[in-house]
């Protein structure tokens, strides 16, 4: 045993020596750079030789290596790298051509920590013992910098990946598709998507693209979009589209997924050239938010458009009132033509300055009369101030051609401090308006004039009344004193004066009433056949008396009267003559000559005759000025001479009015101080003399009324009794109703033919005569339409009579009751 | 008192009244009847009550009856009052029946004398 050990010892020593010898042969190696080492391939790779470079590199002494590391190479190796080193050594020993060129990188523990080393070893066999030897090179610095670079690269990749992720954020899935091989590879699949749950794609695995599309579209795309989606996603289509453009997007809708999304956008991007031929990227994202936003935007836009359109309509509607609308920017002196009628477009030239444009228009268009005003109005510089407190200013002007314009400057925009910055300048042609306005002004002026003349007329009339009124009161006083003194003759004389003043007043009032009736259009002629000669005789009688009083010589001459019976309003006819004659007497100093000449002129084939009257006096005559206005109702020329004559009256005015109504004419010739001649021509119808005779012979036959039975509607008992009694005297019986209502009732209740007529008071309580008549005429019983109804009223006014006839009354009787008239009217109306 | 004198005293014209009514007896009869006519009382009541339409109606009737009987002064005073009240819904201020009162009392006084 001992021998064995000794033998082994000897062998080991021998080996060592041999090794030492071998190494010393390469003593030069000791000082070679790098860390030379030689180790046995035995367990743990005990060092056979350690170069200075080796120890220097790691900082260990040989002793420390021998002690601390049991002189074993492997113990210096980083535990993680030990396997690698073992593999390396094994590899060295098994490789056929392993003498050179094999190296390994691993960590060795140095005193200052692990060093990265590159080990380049060779396996050698010495005496059957396997050794490996070689150099280690410290590459810690390199490795560190490589790691740093790696880290930097990693970091950069991270950033890029992050960018990519952000870029892909929107996309629920991204696929790489090869259009040539029809292969798709999912690059990104958002977790927990419905699609993913169903289709179960896996990242970076290859799938058949066409199948995927078919599968997906069948399962998810809404029927309406299915064909579109499939067509878009065919390989051919994608190829075609991406040939001309690097990318395109399309939208489609899916069945509502559990995630609640239904609007999707697909994007295909050509990446050929980067990744290889036929490669594209396909990304899908849901765009519900986007669509909702778009739709909101769209509806907002539509709303806005609608509003704009409405505003446009309003503007156009309003604008149609205007002939021109300009928007003017006051601050920049610019304007935009918004609307301009062809008629006036030439007014507004093409001057870019708003101010100058307006000034130019004023100068060229506006009439001289309004030029200054319009120039001021159009001064835009002053406008800002003028519009500070108001929203528009306007002006009207007439153009040189006489066209009326109205222009307005309307505030369009103000700055924050309220200064006007933009205005609308609008203008319209207002000729029609202006004509109407002028018409109104003329009317108002006329009314004003009429009013003023009426006022002056009233004051004159008041004056005319006061004069006789004063004399009445004066003479009354005298008369009273005369009576007290029992001077009856003198008192009587005063009474005469009072009477004449009173009569004058009466005639004045009558004249005024006539005039106002004519003015109101209420005057109606009452024409009947009359005897001209008789009328003239009446006139003569009346005038003769007055003429005598003033010691005038009055002569009447009637000649060539071929038609003595004419149809006219005799009262008015006579009044015309009388008024002129009265004036002649009045305005001719005592002892003058007054003459009336009447003759007729034939008007063949008309059934008419013209009766001409020439009335001459030798009076004071009339001035031309006076003659101009002598017929004017409310405007009398002043003539100092006339004021001396009491009771100027309204004679001529009335004469003129009557003649106008009767369709005649009046002319006058006058010479101051010599006299006046009036010529009155009146055309009237005429009748044969006999006609009037038969007419006038129609005397009222009171007996016709005998035995008649009438209904009297009268509210006052006394009046009822009076009429009853009076009728009874003439063998007429009657029944009475105390108001209109009971009159209607009595009539309605009575058998047909009970009454021959109804006398109807107008003013009654409960129901007046007018309403009662209307009711009776409205009854359905037949005789209600035919029974004569005769009005009885104190109001003898023409308009009242008309009202009576209008509601269906047959005749009118004025109160107080005149039995002759009652009988006559009754006789005329009953059968 | 004779009717002729009566009419002079009340401001009327016997001739025209006779022409209208055609009978002295009737004139006489109804003048007396006028004494009992209530219209004037109606007028006074309406005026007291400030009832314009009623006052108008009464005055109007009074005017009619007076005119019928030829009581011209009363008729014309009543007529004047009628015009003041015509169409009025509110009783106008300052309306006085004094004139009508005066002529009414003058008339009935004369009628009373006629009776005597």
PDB file of N, CA, C and O in Angstrom, chain A residues 406-430:
ATOM      1  N   UNK A 406     -85.647 106.788 -49.489  1.00  0.00           N
ATOM      2  CA  UNK A 406     -85.440 106.848 -48.032  1.00  0.00           C
ATOM      3  C   UNK A 406     -84.202 106.027 -47.726  1.00  0.00           C
ATOM      4  O   UNK A 406     -84.108 104.873 -48.141  1.00  0.00           O
ATOM      5  N   UNK A 407     -83.247 106.617 -47.032  1.00  0.00           N
ATOM      6  CA  UNK A 407     -82.023 105.910 -46.690  1.00  0.00           C
ATOM      7  C   UNK A 407     -81.935 105.762 -45.180  1.00  0.00           C
ATOM      8  O   UNK A 407     -82.324 106.660 -44.443  1.00  0.00           O
ATOM      9  N   UNK A 408     -81.422 104.600 -44.789  1.00  0.00           N
ATOM     10  CA  UNK A 408     -81.224 104.370 -43.358  1.00  0.00           C
ATOM     11  C   UNK A 408     -79.807 103.878 -43.113  1.00  0.00           C
ATOM     12  O   UNK A 408     -79.277 103.124 -43.914  1.00  0.00           O
ATOM     13  N   UNK A 409     -79.246 104.305 -42.009  1.00  0.00           N
ATOM     14  CA  UNK A 409     -77.974 103.749 -41.546  1.00  0.00           C
ATOM     15  C   UNK A 409     -78.324 102.957 -40.287  1.00  0.00           C
ATOM     16  O   UNK A 409     -78.720 103.549 -39.275  1.00  0.00           O
ATOM     17  N   UNK A 410     -78.193 101.652 -40.379  1.00  0.00           N
ATOM     18  CA  UNK A 410     -78.611 100.796 -39.274  1.00  0.00           C
ATOM     19  C   UNK A 410     -77.374 100.168 -38.633  1.00  0.00           C
ATOM     20  O   UNK A 410     -76.518  99.633 -39.341  1.00  0.00           O
ATOM     21  N   UNK A 411     -77.318 100.202 -37.320  1.00  0.00           N
ATOM     22  CA  UNK A 411     -76.177  99.619 -36.616  1.00  0.00           C
ATOM     23  C   UNK A 411     -76.139  98.121 -36.851  1.00  0.00           C
ATOM     24  O   UNK A 411     -77.143  97.432 -36.677  1.00  0.00           O
ATOM     25  N   UNK A 412     -74.985  97.646 -37.283  1.00  0.00           N
ATOM     26  CA  UNK A 412     -74.841  96.218 -37.530  1.00  0.00           C
ATOM     27  C   UNK A 412     -74.011  95.577 -36.429  1.00  0.00           C
ATOM     28  O   UNK A 412     -74.333  94.521 -35.926  1.00  0.00           O
ATOM     29  N   UNK A 413     -72.955  96.259 -36.036  1.00  0.00           N
ATOM     30  CA  UNK A 413     -72.089  95.717 -34.994  1.00  0.00           C
ATOM     31  C   UNK A 413     -71.499  96.870 -34.196  1.00  0.00           C
ATOM     32  O   UNK A 413     -71.233  97.937 -34.736  1.00  0.00           O
ATOM     33  N   UNK A 414     -71.337  96.598 -32.900  1.00  0.00           N
ATOM     34  CA  UNK A 414     -70.673  97.581 -32.064  1.00  0.00           C
ATOM     35  C   UNK A 414     -69.473  96.940 -31.400  1.00  0.00           C
ATOM     36  O   UNK A 414     -69.467  95.735 -31.152  1.00  0.00           O
ATOM     37  N   UNK A 415     -68.477  97.733 -31.091  1.00  0.00           N
ATOM     38  CA  UNK A 415     -67.356  97.193 -30.332  1.00  0.00           C
ATOM     39  C   UNK A 415     -67.776  97.127 -28.871  1.00  0.00           C
ATOM     40  O   UNK A 415     -68.868  97.543 -28.512  1.00  0.00           O
ATOM     41  N   UNK A 416     -66.874  96.583 -28.029  1.00  0.00           N
ATOM     42  CA  UNK A 416     -67.235  96.370 -26.635  1.00  0.00           C
ATOM     43  C   UNK A 416     -67.648  97.656 -25.935  1.00  0.00           C
ATOM     44  O   UNK A 416     -68.534  97.662 -25.080  1.00  0.00           O
ATOM     45  N   UNK A 417     -67.015  98.748 -26.290  1.00  0.00           N
ATOM     46  CA  UNK A 417     -67.362 100.002 -25.624  1.00  0.00           C
ATOM     47  C   UNK A 417     -68.552 100.689 -26.280  1.00  0.00           C
ATOM     48  O   UNK A 417     -68.890 101.820 -25.941  1.00  0.00           O
ATOM     49  N   UNK A 418     -69.202  99.975 -27.196  1.00  0.00           N
ATOM     50  CA  UNK A 418     -70.440 100.511 -27.748  1.00  0.00           C
ATOM     51  C   UNK A 418     -70.257 101.359 -28.993  1.00  0.00           C
ATOM     52  O   UNK A 418     -71.215 101.871 -29.539  1.00  0.00           O
ATOM     53  N   UNK A 419     -69.025 101.487 -29.447  1.00  0.00           N
ATOM     54  CA  UNK A 419     -68.791 102.276 -30.652  1.00  0.00           C
ATOM     55  C   UNK A 419     -69.208 101.472 -31.874  1.00  0.00           C
ATOM     56  O   UNK A 419     -68.887 100.290 -31.980  1.00  0.00           O
ATOM     57  N   UNK A 420     -69.910 102.120 -32.746  1.00  0.00           N
ATOM     58  CA  UNK A 420     -70.363 101.428 -33.947  1.00  0.00           C
ATOM     59  C   UNK A 420     -69.168 101.132 -34.839  1.00  0.00           C
ATOM     60  O   UNK A 420     -68.356 102.024 -35.101  1.00  0.00           O
ATOM     61  N   UNK A 421     -69.109  99.870 -35.283  1.00  0.00           N
ATOM     62  CA  UNK A 421     -68.012  99.526 -36.179  1.00  0.00           C
ATOM     63  C   UNK A 421     -68.530  99.176 -37.559  1.00  0.00           C
ATOM     64  O   UNK A 421     -67.880  99.438 -38.553  1.00  0.00           O
ATOM     65  N   UNK A 422     -69.704  98.562 -37.608  1.00  0.00           N
ATOM     66  CA  UNK A 422     -70.272  98.178 -38.893  1.00  0.00           C
ATOM     67  C   UNK A 422     -71.712  98.651 -38.957  1.00  0.00           C
ATOM     68  O   UNK A 422     -72.445  98.573 -37.967  1.00  0.00           O
ATOM     69  N   UNK A 423     -72.099  99.095 -40.098  1.00  0.00           N
ATOM     70  CA  UNK A 423     -73.494  99.492 -40.270  1.00  0.00           C
ATOM     71  C   UNK A 423     -74.033  98.892 -41.556  1.00  0.00           C
ATOM     72  O   UNK A 423     -73.268  98.435 -42.414  1.00  0.00           O
ATOM     73  N   UNK A 424     -75.339  98.863 -41.632  1.00  0.00           N
ATOM     74  CA  UNK A 424     -75.991  98.550 -42.895  1.00  0.00           C
ATOM     75  C   UNK A 424     -76.521  99.859 -43.444  1.00  0.00           C
ATOM     76  O   UNK A 424     -77.191 100.614 -42.746  1.00  0.00           O
ATOM     77  N   UNK A 425     -76.202 100.111 -44.669  1.00  0.00           N
ATOM     78  CA  UNK A 425     -76.764 101.274 -45.342  1.00  0.00           C
ATOM     79  C   UNK A 425     -77.831 100.748 -46.288  1.00  0.00           C
ATOM     80  O   UNK A 425     -77.537  99.955 -47.184  1.00  0.00           O
ATOM     81  N   UNK A 426     -79.067 101.081 -46.040  1.00  0.00           N
ATOM     82  CA  UNK A 426     -80.144 100.585 -46.892  1.00  0.00           C
ATOM     83  C   UNK A 426     -80.886 101.769 -47.488  1.00  0.00           C
ATOM     84  O   UNK A 426     -80.960 102.835 -46.886  1.00  0.00           O
ATOM     85  N   UNK A 427     -81.423 101.538 -48.652  1.00  0.00           N
ATOM     86  CA  UNK A 427     -82.185 102.618 -49.261  1.00  0.00           C
ATOM     87  C   UNK A 427     -83.364 102.034 -50.024  1.00  0.00           C
ATOM     88  O   UNK A 427     -83.302 100.921 -50.533  1.00  0.00           O
ATOM     89  N   UNK A 428     -84.467 102.726 -50.001  1.00  0.00           N
ATOM     90  CA  UNK A 428     -85.633 102.269 -50.737  1.00  0.00           C
ATOM     91  C   UNK A 428     -86.288 103.441 -51.456  1.00  0.00           C
ATOM     92  O   UNK A 428     -86.220 104.579 -50.998  1.00  0.00           O
ATOM     93  N   UNK A 429     -86.910 103.110 -52.550  1.00  0.00           N
ATOM     94  CA  UNK A 429     -87.626 104.139 -53.311  1.00  0.00           C
ATOM     95  C   UNK A 429     -89.030 104.217 -52.735  1.00  0.00           C
ATOM     96  O   UNK A 429     -89.703 103.203 -52.580  1.00  0.00           O
ATOM     97  N   UNK A 430     -89.400 105.407 -52.352  1.00  0.00           N
ATOM     98  CA  UNK A 430     -90.661 105.529 -51.618  1.00  0.00           C
ATOM     99  C   UNK A 430     -91.605 106.488 -52.324  1.00  0.00           C
ATOM    100  O   UNK A 430     -92.351 107.218 -51.697  1.00  0.00           O
TER     101      UNK A 430
END
